[in-house]
Coordinates of C-alpha atoms in Angstrom, one line a residue:
X1 CA 95.9 100.7 117.8
X2 CA 97.5 96.5 117.9
X3 CA 101.3 96.7 117.3
X4 CA 102.5 94.9 113.8
X5 CA 102.2 91.4 113.7
X6 CA 104.0 90.8 110.8
X7 CA 107.5 89.0 110.0
X8 CA 110.1 92.0 109.9
X9 CA 111.1 90.3 106.6
X10 CA 107.4 91.1 105.1
X11 CA 107.0 94.8 106.6
X12 CA 111.1 95.8 105.0
X13 CA 109.7 94.6 101.4
X14 CA 107.0 96.6 102.0
X15 CA 108.3 99.7 103.3
X16 CA 110.6 99.5 99.6
X17 CA 108.1 100.4 97.8
X18 CA 107.2 103.4 96.5
X19 CA 103.6 104.5 97.4
X20 CA 103.7 102.9 101.0
X21 CA 107.1 105.1 101.4
X22 CA 105.5 108.4 100.8
X23 CA 102.6 107.7 103.0
X24 CA 102.0 109.4 106.8
X25 CA 103.6 107.2 109.3
X26 CA 100.1 107.1 111.2
X27 CA 98.6 105.6 107.7
X28 CA 101.5 103.2 107.2
X29 CA 101.5 101.4 111.2
X30 CA 98.2 101.1 110.5
X31 CA 97.8 99.1 107.5
X32 CA 101.2 97.2 108.6
X33 CA 98.4 96.9 111.7
X34 CA 95.9 95.2 109.9
X35 CA 97.7 93.5 106.7
X36 CA 97.9 89.8 107.5
X37 CA 99.9 87.4 105.2
X38 CA 98.3 85.3 102.6
X39 CA 100.1 82.1 100.8
X40 CA 98.8 81.4 97.6
X41 CA 100.7 78.7 95.2
X42 CA 100.8 78.9 91.8
X43 CA 98.2 78.6 89.7
X44 CA 95.3 79.9 92.2
X45 CA 93.1 82.3 91.3
X46 CA 92.8 85.1 93.8
X47 CA 89.7 86.3 93.0
X48 CA 88.0 86.6 89.5
X49 CA 85.7 89.3 87.5
X50 CA 82.7 90.1 89.5
X51 CA 84.0 88.9 92.7
X52 CA 83.0 91.4 95.5
X53 CA 85.7 93.6 96.7
X54 CA 87.1 92.3 99.8
X55 CA 90.1 94.5 100.5
X56 CA 93.4 96.1 99.3
X57 CA 96.8 93.8 98.7
X58 CA 100.3 93.6 98.8
X59 CA 102.7 91.4 97.1
X60 CA 105.5 90.2 99.1
X61 CA 106.7 87.4 97.0
X62 CA 106.1 85.6 94.0
X63 CA 104.4 87.2 90.6
X64 CA 100.7 87.7 90.5
X65 CA 99.3 88.0 86.8
X66 CA 95.9 90.4 86.4
X67 CA 94.0 89.8 83.3
X68 CA 90.6 88.3 82.0
X69 CA 89.4 85.4 80.0
X70 CA 86.9 85.5 77.4
X71 CA 84.1 83.2 76.4
X72 CA 86.0 81.0 73.5
X73 CA 89.1 81.1 76.9
X74 CA 91.1 84.0 74.6
X75 CA 93.1 85.5 77.7
X76 CA 93.7 89.3 78.1
X77 CA 96.7 90.0 79.8
X78 CA 97.1 93.0 81.8
X79 CA 99.9 92.9 83.7
X80 CA 102.4 90.7 85.8
X81 CA 103.2 92.7 88.8
X82 CA 106.0 91.6 91.6
X83 CA 107.0 93.4 94.8
X84 CA 105.9 95.3 96.8
X85 CA 103.4 96.4 95.0
X86 CA 99.7 96.7 95.9
X87 CA 96.5 96.0 94.5
X88 CA 92.5 96.3 94.9
X89 CA 92.2 99.7 95.3
X90 CA 89.7 100.2 92.6
X91 CA 87.1 98.5 94.5
X92 CA 88.2 100.5 97.3
X93 CA 86.6 103.3 95.6
X94 CA 83.4 102.5 94.7
X95 CA 83.1 98.9 96.5
X96 CA 81.8 98.1 93.8
X97 CA 83.1 94.5 92.3
X98 CA 86.1 93.4 91.0
X99 CA 87.3 94.4 87.9
X100 CA 89.4 91.5 86.0
X101 CA 91.1 88.1 87.0
X102 CA 94.2 87.8 89.8
X103 CA 96.3 84.8 89.2
X104 CA 99.6 83.1 90.9
X105 CA 102.1 82.9 88.4
X106 CA 104.1 82.0 91.1
X107 CA 104.2 80.4 94.8
X108 CA 103.0 84.1 96.4
X109 CA 103.0 85.3 99.8
X110 CA 100.0 88.5 99.9
X111 CA 99.6 91.1 102.6
X112 CA 95.4 91.3 103.0
X113 CA 94.1 94.8 104.7
X114 CA 90.2 93.7 104.9
X115 CA 87.6 95.7 103.1
X116 CA 86.0 96.4 106.0
X117 CA 88.9 97.4 107.9
X118 CA 89.9 100.1 105.0
X119 CA 86.2 100.9 105.6
X120 CA 86.3 102.1 109.5
X121 CA 90.4 103.5 109.0
X122 CA 89.2 106.2 106.2
X123 CA 85.9 106.7 108.0
X124 CA 87.8 108.6 111.0
X125 CA 90.1 109.5 109.1
X126 CA 89.4 110.8 105.8
X127 CA 92.4 113.2 105.0
X128 CA 94.0 109.6 104.1
X129 CA 91.7 109.2 101.3
X130 CA 94.3 110.9 99.5
X131 CA 96.8 108.9 99.6
X132 CA 94.4 105.9 98.7
X133 CA 94.1 108.6 95.3
X134 CA 97.9 108.7 94.6
X135 CA 97.7 104.4 94.4
X136 CA 94.6 105.1 91.9
X137 CA 95.9 107.5 90.2
X138 CA 99.2 106.1 89.7
X139 CA 98.1 102.8 88.0
X140 CA 95.6 105.5 85.6
X141 CA 98.7 107.4 84.4
X142 CA 100.3 103.8 83.5
X143 CA 97.0 102.8 81.6
X144 CA 97.1 106.2 79.8
X145 CA 100.5 105.7 78.2
X146 CA 99.8 102.0 77.5
X147 CA 96.9 103.1 75.3
X148 CA 98.8 105.5 73.8
X149 CA 101.5 103.2 72.5
X150 CA 99.1 100.8 71.7
X151 CA 97.7 103.2 69.0
X152 CA 100.8 105.1 68.2
X153 CA 103.5 102.9 68.4
X154 CA 105.3 100.1 66.2
X155 CA 105.5 96.6 67.6
X156 CA 109.6 97.2 69.1
X157 CA 109.4 100.3 70.1
X158 CA 106.2 99.6 72.2
X159 CA 107.9 96.3 73.4
X160 CA 110.9 98.4 74.7
X161 CA 108.6 100.8 76.6
X162 CA 107.0 97.8 78.2
X163 CA 109.8 95.9 79.0
X164 CA 111.7 98.5 80.3
X165 CA 108.2 99.8 82.5
X166 CA 108.4 96.4 83.8
X167 CA 112.2 96.8 84.9
X168 CA 111.1 99.4 87.1
X169 CA 108.6 97.6 89.3
X170 CA 106.0 100.1 87.2
X171 CA 107.5 103.1 89.0
X172 CA 106.5 101.1 92.6
X173 CA 110.3 100.6 93.3
X174 CA 112.9 103.1 95.0
X175 CA 116.0 104.0 93.5
X176 CA 116.3 100.3 91.4
X177 CA 115.0 98.4 89.4
X178 CA 115.4 94.7 87.7
X179 CA 117.9 93.5 85.2
X180 CA 116.6 90.0 84.6
X181 CA 112.9 89.8 83.6
X182 CA 111.5 86.3 83.5
X183 CA 108.6 86.5 81.3
X184 CA 107.6 84.5 78.3
X185 CA 107.4 85.7 74.8
X186 CA 103.7 84.5 75.0
X187 CA 103.0 86.5 77.9
X188 CA 104.8 89.9 76.2
X189 CA 102.3 89.4 72.9
X190 CA 99.1 89.1 75.7
X191 CA 99.9 91.8 77.6
X192 CA 101.2 94.0 74.0
X193 CA 98.5 92.5 71.8
X194 CA 101.2 91.2 69.5
X195 CA 101.8 87.6 67.6
X196 CA 104.3 85.5 69.6
X197 CA 106.3 85.6 66.0
X198 CA 105.9 89.6 66.1
X199 CA 107.6 89.8 69.8
X200 CA 110.3 87.5 68.8
X201 CA 111.3 89.5 66.3
X202 CA 111.0 92.5 68.1
X203 CA 113.7 91.3 70.6
X204 CA 116.0 90.5 68.2
X205 CA 116.3 93.8 66.6
X206 CA 116.6 95.0 70.6
X207 CA 119.1 92.4 70.7
X208 CA 121.1 93.9 67.8
X209 CA 121.3 97.2 68.9
X210 CA 122.8 96.1 73.0
X211 CA 119.5 97.2 74.5
X212 CA 118.7 93.4 75.9
X213 CA 119.9 89.8 76.2
X214 CA 117.9 87.3 75.5
X215 CA 117.9 83.5 77.3
X216 CA 115.5 80.6 77.7
X217 CA 112.5 82.1 79.6
X218 CA 114.0 85.6 80.5
X219 CA 115.6 89.0 79.0
X220 CA 118.4 90.8 80.4
X221 CA 118.0 94.1 80.6
X222 CA 121.3 95.6 79.6
X223 CA 120.6 99.1 78.7
X224 CA 117.2 100.7 80.9
X225 CA 117.5 104.3 79.3
X226 CA 117.1 103.7 75.7
X227 CA 115.0 101.1 76.8
X228 CA 112.6 103.5 78.6
X229 CA 113.0 106.1 75.4
X230 CA 111.4 103.1 73.0
X231 CA 114.7 102.0 71.8

């Protein structure tokens, strides 16, 4: 196997993720050896719903936005992800087309592991499918939780839980959380199927309760545990 060609800073960012840290050493080494950096300028699309699968990606710098745009131009925003999140694993399992659009919210650096390299690796070492299954099922659990919250929770606790999930990197980070979230009220509304006015009112309620502090274009988390409990 060739030695990793990645700059140490990028490899260290990937290693900081909970999923990658759980991998068998030989699989982790293979992924780092196969991964190649890719730059994506803010506002550029990486792939669109319906595009052919081209492999697995890790975010090592910047913020990626995932969703879809309908015919009339309405956007469904699923998530905004930061380092060291991995994505693209659905198409690894079924070889089918991409399920959503992926855009660079800011200038991004990604690591790309090509689909054909992954298929070759897994054909030679099928025991590693379980590791990619964990990556997929972790997101499936988050999706089920989001659907349940959408159906059962009022706006304010729904918003509180989403902010807590974002602050924790959707489970991707090990033993840390992000104190300041750079996300707009419009983006939160798109993710939660809420109007901007409703998001604004819910943020006011959470701020009054001492759980967060608002500033222009950002939200400072003051009590992550209470946010995770729905406020």
